[in-house]
XYZ file of C-alpha atoms in Angstrom:
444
model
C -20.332 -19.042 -67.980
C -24.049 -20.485 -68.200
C -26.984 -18.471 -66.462
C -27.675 -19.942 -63.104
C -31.156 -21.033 -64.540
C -28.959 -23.015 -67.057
C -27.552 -24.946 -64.234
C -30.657 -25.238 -61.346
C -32.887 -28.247 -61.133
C -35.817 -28.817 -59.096
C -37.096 -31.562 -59.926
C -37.975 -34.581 -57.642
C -35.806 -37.140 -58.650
C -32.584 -34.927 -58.211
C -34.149 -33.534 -54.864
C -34.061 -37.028 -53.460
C -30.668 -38.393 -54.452
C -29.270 -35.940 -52.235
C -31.257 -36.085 -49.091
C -29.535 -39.470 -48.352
C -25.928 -40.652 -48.543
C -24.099 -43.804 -47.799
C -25.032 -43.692 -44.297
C -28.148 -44.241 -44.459
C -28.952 -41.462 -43.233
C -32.229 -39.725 -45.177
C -33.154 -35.922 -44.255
C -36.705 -35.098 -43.079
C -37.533 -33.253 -46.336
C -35.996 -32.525 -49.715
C -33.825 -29.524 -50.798
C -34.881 -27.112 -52.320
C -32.527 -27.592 -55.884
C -29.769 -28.727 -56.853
C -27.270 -26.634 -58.339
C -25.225 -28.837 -60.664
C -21.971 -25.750 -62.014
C -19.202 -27.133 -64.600
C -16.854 -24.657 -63.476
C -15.251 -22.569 -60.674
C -16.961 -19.830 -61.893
C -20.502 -21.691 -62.060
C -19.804 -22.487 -58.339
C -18.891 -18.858 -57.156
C -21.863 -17.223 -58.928
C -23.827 -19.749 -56.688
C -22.205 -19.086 -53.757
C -22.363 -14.978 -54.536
C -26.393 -15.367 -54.948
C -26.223 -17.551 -51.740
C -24.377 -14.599 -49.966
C -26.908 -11.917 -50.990
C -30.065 -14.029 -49.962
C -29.298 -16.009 -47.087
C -29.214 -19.078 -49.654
C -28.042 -22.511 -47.315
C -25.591 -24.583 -49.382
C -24.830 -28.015 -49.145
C -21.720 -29.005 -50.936
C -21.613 -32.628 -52.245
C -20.038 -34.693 -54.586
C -20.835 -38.554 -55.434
C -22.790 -38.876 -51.613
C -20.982 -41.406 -51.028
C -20.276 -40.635 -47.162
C -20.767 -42.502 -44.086
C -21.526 -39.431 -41.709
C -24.382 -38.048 -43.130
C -22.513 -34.696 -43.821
C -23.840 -34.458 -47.452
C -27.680 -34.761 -47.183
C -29.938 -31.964 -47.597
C -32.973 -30.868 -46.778
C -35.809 -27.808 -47.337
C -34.937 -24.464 -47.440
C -30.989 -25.502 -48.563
C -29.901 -25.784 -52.105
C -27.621 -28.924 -53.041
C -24.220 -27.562 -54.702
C -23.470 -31.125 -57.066
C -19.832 -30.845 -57.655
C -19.789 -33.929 -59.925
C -19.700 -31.672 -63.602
C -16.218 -30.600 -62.433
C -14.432 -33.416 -63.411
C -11.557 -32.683 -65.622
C -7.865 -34.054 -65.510
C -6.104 -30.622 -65.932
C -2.437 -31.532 -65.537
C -0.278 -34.172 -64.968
C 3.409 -33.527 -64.236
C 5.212 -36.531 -63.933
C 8.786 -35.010 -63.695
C 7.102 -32.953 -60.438
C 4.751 -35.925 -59.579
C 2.153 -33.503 -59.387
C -1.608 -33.729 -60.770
C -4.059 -31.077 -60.694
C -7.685 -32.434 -61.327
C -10.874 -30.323 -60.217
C -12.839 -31.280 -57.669
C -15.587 -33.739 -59.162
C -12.704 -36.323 -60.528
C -13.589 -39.908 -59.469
C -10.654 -41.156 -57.787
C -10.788 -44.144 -59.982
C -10.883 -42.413 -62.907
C -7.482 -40.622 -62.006
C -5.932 -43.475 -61.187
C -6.566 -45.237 -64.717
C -5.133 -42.113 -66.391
C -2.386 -41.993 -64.049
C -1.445 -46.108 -64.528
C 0.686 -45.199 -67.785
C 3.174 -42.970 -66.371
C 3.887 -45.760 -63.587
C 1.993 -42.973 -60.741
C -1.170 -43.043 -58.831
C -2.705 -40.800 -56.189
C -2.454 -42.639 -52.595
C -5.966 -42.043 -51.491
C -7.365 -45.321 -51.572
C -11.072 -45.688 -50.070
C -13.293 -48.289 -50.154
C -15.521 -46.733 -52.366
C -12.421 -45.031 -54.567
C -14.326 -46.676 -57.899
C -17.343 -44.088 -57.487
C -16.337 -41.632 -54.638
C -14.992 -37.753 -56.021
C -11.589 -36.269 -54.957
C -12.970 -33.131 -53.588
C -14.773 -35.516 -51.809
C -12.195 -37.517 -49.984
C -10.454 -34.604 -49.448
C -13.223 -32.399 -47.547
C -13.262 -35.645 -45.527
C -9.891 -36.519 -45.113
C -10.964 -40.211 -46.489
C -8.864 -43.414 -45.774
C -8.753 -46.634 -46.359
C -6.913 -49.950 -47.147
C -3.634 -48.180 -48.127
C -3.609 -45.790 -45.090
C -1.059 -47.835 -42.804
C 1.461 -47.190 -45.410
C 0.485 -44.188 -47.362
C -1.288 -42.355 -44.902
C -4.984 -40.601 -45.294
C -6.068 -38.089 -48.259
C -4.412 -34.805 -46.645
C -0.547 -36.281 -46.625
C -1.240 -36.718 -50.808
C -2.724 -32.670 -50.966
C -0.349 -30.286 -51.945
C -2.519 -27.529 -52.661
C -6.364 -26.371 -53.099
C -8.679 -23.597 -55.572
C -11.658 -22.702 -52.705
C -14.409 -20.842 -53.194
C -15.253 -18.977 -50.246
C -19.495 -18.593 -48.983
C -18.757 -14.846 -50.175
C -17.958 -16.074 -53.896
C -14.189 -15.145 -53.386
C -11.763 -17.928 -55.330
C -8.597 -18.639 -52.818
C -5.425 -20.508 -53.654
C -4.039 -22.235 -50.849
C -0.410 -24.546 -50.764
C 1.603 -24.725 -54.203
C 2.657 -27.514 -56.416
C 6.001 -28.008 -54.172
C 6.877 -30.495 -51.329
C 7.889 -27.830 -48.966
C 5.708 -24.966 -48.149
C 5.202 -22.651 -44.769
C 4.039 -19.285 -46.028
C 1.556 -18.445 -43.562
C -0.873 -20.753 -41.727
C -1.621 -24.197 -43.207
C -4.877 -23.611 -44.711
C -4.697 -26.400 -47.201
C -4.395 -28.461 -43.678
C -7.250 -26.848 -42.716
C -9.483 -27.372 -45.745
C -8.778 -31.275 -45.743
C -11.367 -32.822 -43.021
C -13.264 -29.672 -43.286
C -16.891 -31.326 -44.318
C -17.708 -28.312 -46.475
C -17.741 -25.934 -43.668
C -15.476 -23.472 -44.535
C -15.315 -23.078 -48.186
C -15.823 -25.569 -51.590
C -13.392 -27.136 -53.001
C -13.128 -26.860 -56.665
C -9.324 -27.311 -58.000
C -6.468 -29.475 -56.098
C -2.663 -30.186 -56.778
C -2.146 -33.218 -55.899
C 0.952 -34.938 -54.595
C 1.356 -38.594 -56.601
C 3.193 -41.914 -55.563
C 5.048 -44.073 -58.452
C 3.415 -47.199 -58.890
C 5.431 -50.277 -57.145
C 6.087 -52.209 -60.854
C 7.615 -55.276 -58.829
C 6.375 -57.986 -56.955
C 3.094 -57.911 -54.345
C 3.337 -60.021 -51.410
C -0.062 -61.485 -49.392
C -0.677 -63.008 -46.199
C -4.022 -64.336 -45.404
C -4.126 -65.853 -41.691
C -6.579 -67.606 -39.693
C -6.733 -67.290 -35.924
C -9.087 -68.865 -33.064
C -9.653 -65.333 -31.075
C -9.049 -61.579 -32.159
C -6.764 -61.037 -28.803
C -4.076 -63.617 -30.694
C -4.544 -61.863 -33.867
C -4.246 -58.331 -32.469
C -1.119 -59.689 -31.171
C 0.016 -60.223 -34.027
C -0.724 -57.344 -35.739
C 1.355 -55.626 -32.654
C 4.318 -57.434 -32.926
C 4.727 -56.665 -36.658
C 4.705 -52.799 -35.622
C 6.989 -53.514 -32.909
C 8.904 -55.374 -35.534
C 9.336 -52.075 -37.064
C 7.611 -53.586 -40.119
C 5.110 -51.573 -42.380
C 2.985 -53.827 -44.410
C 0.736 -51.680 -47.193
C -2.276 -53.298 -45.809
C -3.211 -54.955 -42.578
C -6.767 -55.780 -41.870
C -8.882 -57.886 -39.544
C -12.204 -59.226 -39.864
C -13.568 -60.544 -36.117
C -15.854 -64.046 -36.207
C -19.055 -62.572 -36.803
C -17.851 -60.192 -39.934
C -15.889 -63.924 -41.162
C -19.362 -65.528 -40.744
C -21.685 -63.184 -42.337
C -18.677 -63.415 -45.326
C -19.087 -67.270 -45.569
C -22.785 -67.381 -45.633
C -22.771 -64.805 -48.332
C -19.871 -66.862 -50.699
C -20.841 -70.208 -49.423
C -17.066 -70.844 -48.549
C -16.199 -72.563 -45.240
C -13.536 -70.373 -44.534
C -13.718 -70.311 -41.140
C -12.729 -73.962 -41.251
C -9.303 -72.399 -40.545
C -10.364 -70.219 -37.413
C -13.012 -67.553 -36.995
C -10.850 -64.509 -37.374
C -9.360 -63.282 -40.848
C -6.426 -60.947 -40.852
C -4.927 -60.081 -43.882
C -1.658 -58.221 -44.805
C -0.249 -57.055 -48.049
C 3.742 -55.940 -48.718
C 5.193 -53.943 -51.057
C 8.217 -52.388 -51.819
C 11.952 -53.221 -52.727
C 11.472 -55.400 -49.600
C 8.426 -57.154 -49.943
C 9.325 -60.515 -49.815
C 11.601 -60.205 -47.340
C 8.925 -58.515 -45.123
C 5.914 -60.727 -45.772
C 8.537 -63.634 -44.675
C 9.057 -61.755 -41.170
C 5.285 -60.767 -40.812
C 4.014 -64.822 -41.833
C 6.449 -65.887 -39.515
C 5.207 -63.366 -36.867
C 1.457 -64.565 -37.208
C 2.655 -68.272 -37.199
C 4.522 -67.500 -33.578
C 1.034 -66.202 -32.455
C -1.041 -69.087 -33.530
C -1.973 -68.206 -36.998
C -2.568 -70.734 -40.020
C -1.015 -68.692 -42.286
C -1.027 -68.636 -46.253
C 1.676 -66.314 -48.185
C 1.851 -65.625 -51.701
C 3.295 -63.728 -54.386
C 1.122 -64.690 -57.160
C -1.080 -62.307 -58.270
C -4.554 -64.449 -58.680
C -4.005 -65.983 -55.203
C -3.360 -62.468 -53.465
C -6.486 -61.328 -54.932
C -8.298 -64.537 -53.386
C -6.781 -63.559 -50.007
C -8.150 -59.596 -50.373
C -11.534 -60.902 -51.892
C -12.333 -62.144 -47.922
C -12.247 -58.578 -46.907
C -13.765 -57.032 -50.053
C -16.837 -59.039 -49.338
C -18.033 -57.665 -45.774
C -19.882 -54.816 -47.331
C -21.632 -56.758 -50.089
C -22.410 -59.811 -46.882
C -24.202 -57.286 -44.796
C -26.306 -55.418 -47.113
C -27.385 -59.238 -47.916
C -28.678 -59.212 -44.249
C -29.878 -56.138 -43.739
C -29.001 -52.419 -43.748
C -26.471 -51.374 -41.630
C -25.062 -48.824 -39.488
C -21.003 -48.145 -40.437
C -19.427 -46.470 -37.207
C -16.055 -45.439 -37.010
C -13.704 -45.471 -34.291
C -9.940 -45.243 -33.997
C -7.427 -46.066 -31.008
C -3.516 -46.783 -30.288
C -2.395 -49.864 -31.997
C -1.482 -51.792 -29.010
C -5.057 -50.890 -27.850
C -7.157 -53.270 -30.451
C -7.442 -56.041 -28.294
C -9.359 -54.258 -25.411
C -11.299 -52.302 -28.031
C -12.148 -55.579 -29.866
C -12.846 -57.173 -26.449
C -15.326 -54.245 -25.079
C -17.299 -54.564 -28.835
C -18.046 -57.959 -27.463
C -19.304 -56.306 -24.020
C -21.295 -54.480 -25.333
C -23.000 -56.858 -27.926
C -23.682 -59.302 -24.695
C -25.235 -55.804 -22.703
C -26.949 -54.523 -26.006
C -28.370 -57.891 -26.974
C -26.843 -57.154 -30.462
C -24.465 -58.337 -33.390
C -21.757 -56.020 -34.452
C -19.516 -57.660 -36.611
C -16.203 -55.837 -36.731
C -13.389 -54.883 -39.100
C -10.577 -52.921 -39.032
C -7.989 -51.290 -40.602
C -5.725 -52.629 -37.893
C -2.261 -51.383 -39.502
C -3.172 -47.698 -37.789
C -5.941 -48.892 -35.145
C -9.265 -47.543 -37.173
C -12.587 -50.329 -36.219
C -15.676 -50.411 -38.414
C -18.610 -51.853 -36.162
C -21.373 -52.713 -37.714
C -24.562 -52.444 -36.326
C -28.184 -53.918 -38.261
C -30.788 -51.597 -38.469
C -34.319 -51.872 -39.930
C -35.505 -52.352 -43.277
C -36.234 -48.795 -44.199
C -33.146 -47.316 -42.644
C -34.853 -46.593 -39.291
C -31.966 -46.933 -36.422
C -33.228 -47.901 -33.641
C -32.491 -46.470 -30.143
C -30.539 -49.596 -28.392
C -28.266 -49.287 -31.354
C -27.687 -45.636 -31.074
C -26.608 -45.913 -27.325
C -24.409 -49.141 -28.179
C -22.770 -47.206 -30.401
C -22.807 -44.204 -27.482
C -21.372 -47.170 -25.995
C -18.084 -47.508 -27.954
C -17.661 -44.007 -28.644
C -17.427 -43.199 -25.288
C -14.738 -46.450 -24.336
C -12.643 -45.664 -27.768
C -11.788 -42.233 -25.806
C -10.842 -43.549 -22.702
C -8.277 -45.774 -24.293
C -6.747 -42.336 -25.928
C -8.955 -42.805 -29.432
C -10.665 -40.780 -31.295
C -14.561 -40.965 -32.739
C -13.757 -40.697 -36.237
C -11.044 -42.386 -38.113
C -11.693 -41.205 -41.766
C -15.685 -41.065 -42.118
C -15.988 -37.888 -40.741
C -18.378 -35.865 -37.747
C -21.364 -34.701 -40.261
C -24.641 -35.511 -38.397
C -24.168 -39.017 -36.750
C -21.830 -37.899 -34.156
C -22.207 -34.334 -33.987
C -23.324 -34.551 -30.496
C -20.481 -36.764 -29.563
C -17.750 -33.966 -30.718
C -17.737 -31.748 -27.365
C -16.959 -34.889 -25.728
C -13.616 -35.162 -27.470
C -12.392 -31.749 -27.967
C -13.697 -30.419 -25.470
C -16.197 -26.707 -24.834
C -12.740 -24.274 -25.334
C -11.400 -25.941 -28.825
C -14.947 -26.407 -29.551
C -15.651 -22.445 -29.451
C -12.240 -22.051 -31.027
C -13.761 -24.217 -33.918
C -17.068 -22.413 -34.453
C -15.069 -18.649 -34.090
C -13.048 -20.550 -37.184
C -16.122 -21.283 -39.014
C -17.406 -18.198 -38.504
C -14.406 -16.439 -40.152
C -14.411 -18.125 -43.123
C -18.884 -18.115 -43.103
C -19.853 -15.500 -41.022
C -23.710 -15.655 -42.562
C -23.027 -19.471 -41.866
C -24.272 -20.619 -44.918
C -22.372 -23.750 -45.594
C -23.350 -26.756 -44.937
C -25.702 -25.980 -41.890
C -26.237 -28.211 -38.937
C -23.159 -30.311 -39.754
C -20.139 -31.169 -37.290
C -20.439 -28.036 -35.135
């Protein structure tokens, strides 16, 4: 094992890259250093010094999170997880990988492709985001309809405590229930409790056969959100099963340049796979024809990946406009059309645009809101957003559907669990961080 020195940088550059994330979200001041280990036992000698001096840590990995629960600031030191990135094991009689903590999902998935697997956490930004990453905050994504969020592919964890204790939660089987679930616990956790430096991962074989994929065109979201509600009272389960609302379509065709809303304003877009693929894209395209789509289905590879290109471009046809705010919200199924139908309240109250997408296969919304140039978000948008957080609850929602609480909704959370599960979850912290030196000023 290196000498911390070895391993400690304070230099500018590396002070700044993590005082922002994906959020936007920038901290007042830079941290202190950046601690960048190669090893478990890098980590806990940091952690050890941290518990003798009062030393604030800030676990991180690639920064690529929406919540703002990776930035640091002065007086905390920046624990880069990123040098931990070795594929240890794969066990593909088990179906089990174990990969440290600073694997890019990616990465894994490439050197999972030959032996027919892959690891069924599937974010957005799964090309540069880390495993320990998606894990600590329970990341989603495209895939999550069908193959649910990070923690249902987590079979077990290496931690290393605030004290510098190493614990081993789960095991590498499919069954487990010795003691409480702390694996559960550490998955969503936002590098509160403890860092993450080892999993076990549960993988998925790779469908080898055909892909189905259904692009349709509607001329409101309430038609395509029914839709999207009769295919789960169809008992169907599509893969994927997006929807873009009219201003997220037209933001997409003035980035491309393609009319596409020539067809109708609003884009949803479902994928099948599976022994009964085709079978089940022919029930879901008929489905979205009954409700007034102009559909398009497909099994050809090139023409599917025309279809998903529509909702891979949002992103990339905001930032063209302008920064923006990524919120996260999450309600019942059968409850997208009033959510969809209270964004546009609230953009007519707010004087604002928030184009919308969702992940509407298990009810998570993305609305976007435009902030200024430098990142600045200004106070209309904050209590729109208030706005939606607050109407996403009533309906039996949630404020977070994968991005997490770090700082941008922090002073939402009481709201949702409440002042006794809140204590409940700071008497938790405390237990695992009783000098509360992880991640400070985050969630709780």
């Amino acid at each position: 094992m290196r000498d911390l020195a070895e391993f400690w940088r304070t230099d500018d550059a590396t002070r700044s890259e993590c005082a922002v994330d994906r959020s936007g979200q920038t901290a007042a001041s830079l941290p202190d250093a950046v601690a960048q280990p190669v090893s478990t036992e890098e980590v806990a000698a940091v952690l050890r010094r941290a518990s003798e001096t009062g030393l604030k840590i800030v676990p991180r990995g690639s920064g690529t999170g929406l919540a703002g629960a990776a930035i640091a600031a002065a007086g905390e030191v920046v624990l880069d997880l990123r040098g931990l990135n070795a594929i240890e094991e794969v066990d593909e009689a088990n179906q089990v990988a174990v990969v440290q903590a600073g694997v890019i999902n990616g990465d894994l998935d490439k050197h999972l492709e030959p032996a027919g697997l892959w690891w069924a956490s599937d974010p957005a930004s799964a090309d540069i985001s880390t495993v320990g990453g998606n894990i600590a905050t329970n990341a989603g994504g495209l895939l999550c309809a069908k193959y649910g969020s990070t923690k249902q592919s987590v079979l077990g964890l290496e931690v290393v405590l605030p004290s510098g204790d190493v614990i081993r939660t789960g095991s590498r089987t499919m069954k487990g229930v010795s003691g409480l679930d702390v694996t559960a616990l550490m998955c969503g956790s936002e590098g509160l409790l403890g860092v993450i430096t080892r999993a076990t991962l549960k993988l998925t074989p790779l469908w080898q056969g055909a892909v189905f994929t259904i692009g349709a065109y509607f001329t409101d979201v309430v038609a395509a959100c029914g839709g999207i509600s009769r295919i789960a009272a169809a008992k169907l389960r599509p893969a994927m099963c997006e929807l873009l609302d009219e201003r997220s379509l037209s933001y997409i065709c003035e980035y491309t340049g393609r009319d596409l809303m020539a067809r109708g304003p609003v884009y949803v877009l479902v994928q099948t796979d599976g022994p009964a693929a085709e079978a089940e894209a022919a029930a879901i395209a008929e489905i979205l024809r009954s409700q007034g789509g102009d559909v398009s289905l497909t099994g050809d590879p090139a023409e599917g990946d025309d279809l998903v290109a529509v909702r891979r471009q949002m992103h990339f046809a905001l930032s063209a406009v302008a920064p923006a705010l990524i919120e996260d919200v999450c309600v019942p199924r059968s409850a997208l059309p009033e959510m969809f139908a209270f964004i546009q309240q609230t953009e007519r109250e707010f004087g604002l645009d928030i184009p919308t997408l969702a992940h509407a296969g298990d009810g998570n919304l993305h609305p976007n809101f435009f902030v200024e140039p430098d990142g600045t978000v200004p106070q209309n948008v904050w209590d729109a957003a208030d706005h939606l957080f607050e109407h996403a609850l009533t309906l039996g929602g949630t404020l977070t559907g994968e991005h997490g609480v770090g700082v941008l909704k922090r002073a939402s959370l009481p709201r949702e669990l409440g002042e006794v599960q809140m204590d409940l979850q700071r008497r938790i912290k405390a237990a695992f961080d009783p000098q509360g030196l992880l991640n400070p000023g985050k969630v709780l």
